[in-house]
Tab-separated table of C-alpha atoms in Angstrom:
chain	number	residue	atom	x	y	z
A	1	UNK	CA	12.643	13.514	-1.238
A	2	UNK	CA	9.541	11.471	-0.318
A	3	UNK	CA	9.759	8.253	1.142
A	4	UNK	CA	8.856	5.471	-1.027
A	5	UNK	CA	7.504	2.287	0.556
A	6	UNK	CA	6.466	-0.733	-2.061
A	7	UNK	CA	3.167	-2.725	-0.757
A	8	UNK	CA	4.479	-6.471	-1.293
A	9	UNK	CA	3.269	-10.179	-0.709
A	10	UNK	CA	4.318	-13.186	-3.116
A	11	UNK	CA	0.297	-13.773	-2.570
A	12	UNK	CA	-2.964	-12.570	-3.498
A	13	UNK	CA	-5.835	-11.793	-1.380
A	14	UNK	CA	-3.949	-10.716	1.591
A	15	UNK	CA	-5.201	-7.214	1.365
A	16	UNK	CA	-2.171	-5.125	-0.325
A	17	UNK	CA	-5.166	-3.011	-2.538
A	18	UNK	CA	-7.103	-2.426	0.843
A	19	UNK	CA	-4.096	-1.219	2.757
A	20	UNK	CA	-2.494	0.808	0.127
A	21	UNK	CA	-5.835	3.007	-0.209
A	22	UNK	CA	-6.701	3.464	3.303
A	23	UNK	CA	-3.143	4.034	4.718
A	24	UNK	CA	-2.588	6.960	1.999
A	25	UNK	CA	-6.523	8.238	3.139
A	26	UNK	CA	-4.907	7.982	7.052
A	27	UNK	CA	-1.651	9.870	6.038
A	28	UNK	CA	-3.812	12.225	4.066
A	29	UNK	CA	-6.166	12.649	7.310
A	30	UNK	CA	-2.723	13.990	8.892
A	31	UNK	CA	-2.168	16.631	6.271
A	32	UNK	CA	1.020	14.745	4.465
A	33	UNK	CA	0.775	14.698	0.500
A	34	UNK	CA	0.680	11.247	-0.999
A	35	UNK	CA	1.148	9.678	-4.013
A	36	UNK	CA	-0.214	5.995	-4.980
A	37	UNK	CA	1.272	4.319	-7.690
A	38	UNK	CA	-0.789	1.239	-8.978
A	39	UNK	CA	1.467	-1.023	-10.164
A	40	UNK	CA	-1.117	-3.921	-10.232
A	41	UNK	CA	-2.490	-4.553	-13.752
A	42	UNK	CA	-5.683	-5.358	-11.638
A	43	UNK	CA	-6.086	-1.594	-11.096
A	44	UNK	CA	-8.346	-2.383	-7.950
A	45	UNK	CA	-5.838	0.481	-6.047
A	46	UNK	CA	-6.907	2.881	-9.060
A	47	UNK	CA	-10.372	1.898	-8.820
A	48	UNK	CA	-10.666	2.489	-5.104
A	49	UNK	CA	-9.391	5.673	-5.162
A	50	UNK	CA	-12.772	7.118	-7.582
A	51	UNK	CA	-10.712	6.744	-10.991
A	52	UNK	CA	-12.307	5.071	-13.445
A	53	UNK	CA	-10.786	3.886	-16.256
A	54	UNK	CA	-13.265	4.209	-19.729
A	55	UNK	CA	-11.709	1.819	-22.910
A	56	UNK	CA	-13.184	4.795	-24.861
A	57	UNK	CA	-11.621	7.338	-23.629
A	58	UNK	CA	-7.708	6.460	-23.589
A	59	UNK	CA	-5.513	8.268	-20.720
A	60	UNK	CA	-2.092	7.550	-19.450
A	61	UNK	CA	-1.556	4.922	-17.423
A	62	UNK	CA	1.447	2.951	-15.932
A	63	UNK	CA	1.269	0.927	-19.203
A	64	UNK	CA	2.699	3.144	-20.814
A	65	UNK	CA	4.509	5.449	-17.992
A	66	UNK	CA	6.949	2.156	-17.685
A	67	UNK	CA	6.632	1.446	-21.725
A	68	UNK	CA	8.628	5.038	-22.173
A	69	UNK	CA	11.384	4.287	-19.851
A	70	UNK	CA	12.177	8.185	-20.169
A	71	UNK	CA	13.322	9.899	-16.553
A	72	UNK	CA	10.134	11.737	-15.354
A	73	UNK	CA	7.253	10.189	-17.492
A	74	UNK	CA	5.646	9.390	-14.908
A	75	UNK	CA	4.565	13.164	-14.191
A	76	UNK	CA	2.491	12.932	-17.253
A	77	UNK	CA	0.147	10.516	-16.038
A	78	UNK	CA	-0.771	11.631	-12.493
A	79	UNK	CA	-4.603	12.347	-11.500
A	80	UNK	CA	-6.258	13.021	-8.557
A	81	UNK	CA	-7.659	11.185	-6.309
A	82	UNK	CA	-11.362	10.781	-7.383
A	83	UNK	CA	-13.123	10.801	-3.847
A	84	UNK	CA	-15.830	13.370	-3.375
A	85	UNK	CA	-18.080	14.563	-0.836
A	86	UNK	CA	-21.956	14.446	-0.788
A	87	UNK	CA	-22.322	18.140	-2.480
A	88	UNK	CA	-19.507	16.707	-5.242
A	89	UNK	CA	-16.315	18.367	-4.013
A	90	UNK	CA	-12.988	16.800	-3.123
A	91	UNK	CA	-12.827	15.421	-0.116
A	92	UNK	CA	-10.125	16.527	2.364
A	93	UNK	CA	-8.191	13.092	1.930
A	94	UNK	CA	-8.545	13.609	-1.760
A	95	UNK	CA	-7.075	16.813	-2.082
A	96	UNK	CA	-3.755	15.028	-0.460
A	97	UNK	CA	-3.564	12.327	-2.948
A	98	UNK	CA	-2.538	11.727	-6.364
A	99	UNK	CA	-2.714	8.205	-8.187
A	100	UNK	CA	-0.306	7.000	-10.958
A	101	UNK	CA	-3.329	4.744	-12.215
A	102	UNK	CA	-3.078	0.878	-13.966
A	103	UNK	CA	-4.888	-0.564	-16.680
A	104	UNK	CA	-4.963	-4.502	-17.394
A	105	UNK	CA	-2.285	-4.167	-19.992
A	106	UNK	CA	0.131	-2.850	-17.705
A	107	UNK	CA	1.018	-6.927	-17.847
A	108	UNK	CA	2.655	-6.454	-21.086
A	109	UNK	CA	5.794	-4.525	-19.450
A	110	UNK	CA	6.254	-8.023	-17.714
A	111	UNK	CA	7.687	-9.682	-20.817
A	112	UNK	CA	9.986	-6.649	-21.183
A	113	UNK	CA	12.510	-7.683	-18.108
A	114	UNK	CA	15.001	-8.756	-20.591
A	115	UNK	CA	15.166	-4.882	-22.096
A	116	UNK	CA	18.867	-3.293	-21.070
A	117	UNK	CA	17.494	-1.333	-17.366
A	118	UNK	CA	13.938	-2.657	-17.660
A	119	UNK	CA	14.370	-3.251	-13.572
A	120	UNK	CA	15.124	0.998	-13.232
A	121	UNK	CA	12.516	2.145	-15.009
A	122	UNK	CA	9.633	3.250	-12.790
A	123	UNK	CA	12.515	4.459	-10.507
A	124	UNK	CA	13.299	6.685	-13.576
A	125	UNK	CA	10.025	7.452	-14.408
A	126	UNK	CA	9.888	9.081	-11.032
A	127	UNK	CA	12.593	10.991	-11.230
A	128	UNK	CA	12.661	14.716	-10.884
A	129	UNK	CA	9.056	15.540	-10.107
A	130	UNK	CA	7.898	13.549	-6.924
A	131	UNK	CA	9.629	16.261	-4.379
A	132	UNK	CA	6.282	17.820	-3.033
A	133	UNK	CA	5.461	14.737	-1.894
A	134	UNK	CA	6.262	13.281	1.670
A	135	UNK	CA	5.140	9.872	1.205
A	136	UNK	CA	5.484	7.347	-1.985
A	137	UNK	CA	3.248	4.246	-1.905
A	138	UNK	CA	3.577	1.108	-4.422
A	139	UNK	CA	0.916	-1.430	-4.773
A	140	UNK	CA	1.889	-4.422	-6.374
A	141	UNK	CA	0.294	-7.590	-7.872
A	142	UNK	CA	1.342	-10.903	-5.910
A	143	UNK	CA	4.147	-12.136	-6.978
A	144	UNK	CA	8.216	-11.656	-7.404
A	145	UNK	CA	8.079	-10.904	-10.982
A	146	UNK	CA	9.503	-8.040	-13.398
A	147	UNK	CA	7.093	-5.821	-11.981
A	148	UNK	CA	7.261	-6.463	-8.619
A	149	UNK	CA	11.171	-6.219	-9.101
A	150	UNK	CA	10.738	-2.556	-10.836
A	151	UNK	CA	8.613	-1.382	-7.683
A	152	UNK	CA	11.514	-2.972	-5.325
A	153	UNK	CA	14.077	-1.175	-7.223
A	154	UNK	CA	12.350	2.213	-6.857
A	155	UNK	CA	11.477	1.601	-2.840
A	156	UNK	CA	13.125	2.694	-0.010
A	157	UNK	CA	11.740	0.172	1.965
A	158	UNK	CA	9.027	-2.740	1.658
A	159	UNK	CA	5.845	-3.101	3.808
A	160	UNK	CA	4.585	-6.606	3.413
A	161	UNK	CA	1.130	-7.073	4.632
A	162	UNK	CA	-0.283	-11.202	5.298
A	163	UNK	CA	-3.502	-12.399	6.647
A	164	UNK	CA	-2.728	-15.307	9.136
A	165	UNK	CA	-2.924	-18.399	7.001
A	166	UNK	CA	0.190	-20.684	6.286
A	167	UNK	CA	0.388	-20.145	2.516
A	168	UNK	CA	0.488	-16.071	3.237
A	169	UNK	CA	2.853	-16.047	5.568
A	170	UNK	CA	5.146	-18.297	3.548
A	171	UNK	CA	4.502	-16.007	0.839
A	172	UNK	CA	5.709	-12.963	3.368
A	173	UNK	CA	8.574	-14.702	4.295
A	174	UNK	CA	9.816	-15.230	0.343
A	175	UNK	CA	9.227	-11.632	-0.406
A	176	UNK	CA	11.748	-11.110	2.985
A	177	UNK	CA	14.374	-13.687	1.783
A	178	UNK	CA	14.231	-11.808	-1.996
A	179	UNK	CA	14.521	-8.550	-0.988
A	180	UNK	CA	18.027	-10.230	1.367
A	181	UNK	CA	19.216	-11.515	-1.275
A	182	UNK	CA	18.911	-9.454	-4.483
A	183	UNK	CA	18.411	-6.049	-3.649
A	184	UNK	CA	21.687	-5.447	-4.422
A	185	UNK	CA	20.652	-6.986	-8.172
A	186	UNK	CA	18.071	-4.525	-8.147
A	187	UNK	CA	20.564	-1.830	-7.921
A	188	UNK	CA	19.160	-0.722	-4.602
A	189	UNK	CA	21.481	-2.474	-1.895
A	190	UNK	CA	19.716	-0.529	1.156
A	191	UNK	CA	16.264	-1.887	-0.003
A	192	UNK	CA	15.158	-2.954	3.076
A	193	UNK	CA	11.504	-5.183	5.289
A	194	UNK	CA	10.347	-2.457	7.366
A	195	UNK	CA	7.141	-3.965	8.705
A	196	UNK	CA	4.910	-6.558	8.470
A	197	UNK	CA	1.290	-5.201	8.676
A	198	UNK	CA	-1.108	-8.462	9.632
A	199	UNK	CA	-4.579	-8.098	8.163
A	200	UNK	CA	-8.027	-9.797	7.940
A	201	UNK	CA	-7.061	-11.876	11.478
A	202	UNK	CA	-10.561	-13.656	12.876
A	203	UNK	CA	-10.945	-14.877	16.775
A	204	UNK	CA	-9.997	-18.316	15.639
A	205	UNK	CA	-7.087	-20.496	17.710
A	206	UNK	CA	-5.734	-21.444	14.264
A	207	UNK	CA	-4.709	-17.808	13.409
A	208	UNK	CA	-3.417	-17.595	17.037
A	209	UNK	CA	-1.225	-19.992	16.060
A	210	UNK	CA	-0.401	-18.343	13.095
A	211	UNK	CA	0.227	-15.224	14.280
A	212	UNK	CA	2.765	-17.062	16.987
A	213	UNK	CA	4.405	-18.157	13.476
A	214	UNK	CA	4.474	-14.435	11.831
A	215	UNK	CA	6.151	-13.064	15.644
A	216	UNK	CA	8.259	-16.037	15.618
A	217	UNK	CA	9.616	-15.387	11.917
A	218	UNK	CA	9.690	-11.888	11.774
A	219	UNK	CA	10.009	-10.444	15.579
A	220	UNK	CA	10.411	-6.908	15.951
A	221	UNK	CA	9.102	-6.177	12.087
A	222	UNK	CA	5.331	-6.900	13.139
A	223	UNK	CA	3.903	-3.985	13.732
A	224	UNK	CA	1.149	-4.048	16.549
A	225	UNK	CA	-1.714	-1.586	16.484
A	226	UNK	CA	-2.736	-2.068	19.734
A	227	UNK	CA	-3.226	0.811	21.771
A	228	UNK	CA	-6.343	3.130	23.249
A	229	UNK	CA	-8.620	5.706	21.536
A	230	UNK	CA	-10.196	8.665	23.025
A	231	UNK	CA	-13.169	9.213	21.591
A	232	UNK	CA	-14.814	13.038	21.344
A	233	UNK	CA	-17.257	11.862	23.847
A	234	UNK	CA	-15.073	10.871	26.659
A	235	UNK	CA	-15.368	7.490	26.411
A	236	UNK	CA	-12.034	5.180	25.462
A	237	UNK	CA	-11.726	1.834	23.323
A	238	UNK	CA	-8.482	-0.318	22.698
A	239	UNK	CA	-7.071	-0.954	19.026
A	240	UNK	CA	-6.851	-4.549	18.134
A	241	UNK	CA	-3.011	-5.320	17.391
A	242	UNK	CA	-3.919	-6.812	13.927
A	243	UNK	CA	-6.509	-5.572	11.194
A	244	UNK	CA	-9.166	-7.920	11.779
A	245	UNK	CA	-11.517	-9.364	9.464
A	246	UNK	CA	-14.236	-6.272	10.349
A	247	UNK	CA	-17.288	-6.538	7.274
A	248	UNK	CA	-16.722	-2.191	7.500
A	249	UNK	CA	-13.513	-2.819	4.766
A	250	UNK	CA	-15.201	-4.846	2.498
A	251	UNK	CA	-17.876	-2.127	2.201
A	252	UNK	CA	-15.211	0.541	1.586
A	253	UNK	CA	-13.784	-1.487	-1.029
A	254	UNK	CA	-16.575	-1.991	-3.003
A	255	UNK	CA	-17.832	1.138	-2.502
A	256	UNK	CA	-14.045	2.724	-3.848
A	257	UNK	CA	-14.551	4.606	-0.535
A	258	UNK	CA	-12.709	5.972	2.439
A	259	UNK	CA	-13.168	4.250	5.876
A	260	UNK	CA	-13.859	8.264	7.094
A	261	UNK	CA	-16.752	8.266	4.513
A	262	UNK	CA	-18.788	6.587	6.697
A	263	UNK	CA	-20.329	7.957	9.630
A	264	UNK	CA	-20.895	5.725	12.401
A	265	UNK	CA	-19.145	4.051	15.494
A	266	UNK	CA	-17.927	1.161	13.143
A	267	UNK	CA	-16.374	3.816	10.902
A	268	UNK	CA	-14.758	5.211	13.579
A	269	UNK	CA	-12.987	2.338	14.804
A	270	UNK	CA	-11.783	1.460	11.690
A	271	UNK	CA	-10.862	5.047	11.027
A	272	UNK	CA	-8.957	4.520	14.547
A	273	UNK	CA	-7.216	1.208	13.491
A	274	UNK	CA	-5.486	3.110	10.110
A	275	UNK	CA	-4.907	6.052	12.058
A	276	UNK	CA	-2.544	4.179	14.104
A	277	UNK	CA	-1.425	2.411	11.143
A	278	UNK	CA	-0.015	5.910	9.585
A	279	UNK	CA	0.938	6.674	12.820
A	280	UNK	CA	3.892	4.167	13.267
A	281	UNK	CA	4.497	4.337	9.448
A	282	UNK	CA	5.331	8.087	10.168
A	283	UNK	CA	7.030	7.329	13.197
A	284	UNK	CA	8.821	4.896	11.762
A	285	UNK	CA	9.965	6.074	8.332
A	286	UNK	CA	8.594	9.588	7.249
A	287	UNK	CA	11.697	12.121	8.052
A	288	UNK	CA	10.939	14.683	10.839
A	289	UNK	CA	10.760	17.697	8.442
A	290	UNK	CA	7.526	15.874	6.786
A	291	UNK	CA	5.907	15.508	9.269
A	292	UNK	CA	2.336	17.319	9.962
């Protein structure tokens, strides 16, 4: 069985879309088969991974994936990752990723938490199919709500990611204290935090004081990046512990890009950054047998 990891923060603009994406590209770029479910009725996850979704020309989505509630719908809805190379091919990455894609009416499912197992039901929907996969990853929209609860009750573990700014981190630490106290609601009582993944962190003494707050609150969980990088020329840089607030992501985003897509030094220290990223999230939770 893969392991499934849900993408969680109680608040927006933390960068949950932006690490979802690149982390499966980094776990891609060391040959382990991923699958991305957008759980977001956004779709900005769906979007960045070259799917675009056309009003005219009706496909599955998660709408109605989670609508069915029938064990293994979700197979019916998976498509490839959309990134392609300059001549129009799949890209290496590409070829190692699937997408369960959202549309914006995936937000009607959230007035359907009173249905009898509404909470099981992507958990059911990926039952029976996901096996070829080594790693499952859940992006979610910001909040604790129905569908945020579905994509806890499907996850082996949570990975929250927060910028350093009060209001995030607050936001990190409720999505900690919910998954404490109500995984066992959720039908999943070994549901647990297995990192907190700080992003979009500027040279500023307030979010060195924040960051004293996220270490303080959540100690061993943070993951630090920090580490060197040989480089093909011989030369070595050091990994900033936290994602920093680097204009190179931003690009990629827009651009519904991978950070390897782009060929320059910048690139490549980005490309370094998630590299380490997947990493300690193999390390850390892919079983040895995965492993590339």
């Amino acid at each position: 069985m893969p392991h499934i990891t849900t993408i969680a923060n109680n608040k927006g603009g933390v960068g949950k879309s932006h690490l979802t994406v690149q982390l499966a590209a980094a776990l891609a770029r060391r040959g382990l088969r991923v699958l991305v479910v957008d759980l977001d009725p956004q779709a900005n996850t769906t979007r960045r991974l070259g799917i675009d979704i056309d009003p005219q020309n009706a496909i599955v989505t998660m709408s109605e994936v989670i609508k069915s509630g029938e064990d293994g719908a979700g197979e019916s809805a998976v498509l490839a990752c959309g990134w392609v190379d300059s001549e129009g091919q799949p890209t290496s990455e590409s070829e190692l990723i699937d997408v369960l894609p959202s549309r914006y009416d995936l937000i009607n499912r959230e007035s359907e938490a009173a249905v009898l197992g509404a909470v099981r039901r992507l958990r059911r929907a990926l039952t029976g199919w996901i096996d070829d996969y080594d790693v499952v990853l859940i992006d979610t929209r910001p909040d604790l709500g129905h569908l945020v609860q579905m994509a806890f009750a499907a996850a082996d573990t949570i990975l929250i990611p927060t910028d350093p700014a009060y209001d995030s981190i607050e936001a990190a630490i409720r999505v900690r204290d919910f998954v404490e106290r109500h995984a066992v609601d959720l039908v999943n009582p070994d549901l647990r935090v297995a990192g907190v993944v700080v992003t979009r962190r500027k040279p500023t003494a307030e979010h060195d004081f924040q960051i004293q707050g996220i270490e303080e609150q959540f100690g061993d969980l943070v993951w630090s990046l920090k580490g060197p990088v040989h480089w093909p020329d011989g030369g070595v840089t050091v990994n900033p512990a936290y994602i920093p607030e680097w204009s190179r992501f931003t690009e990629a985003d827009a651009a519904a890009a991978s950070l390897s897509s782009y060929n320059d030094r910048n690139s490549r220290k980005t490309v370094a950054l998630y590299d380490a990223l997947a990493t300690r999230f193999i390390d850390e939770l892919v079983p040895t047998g995965a492993r590339a």
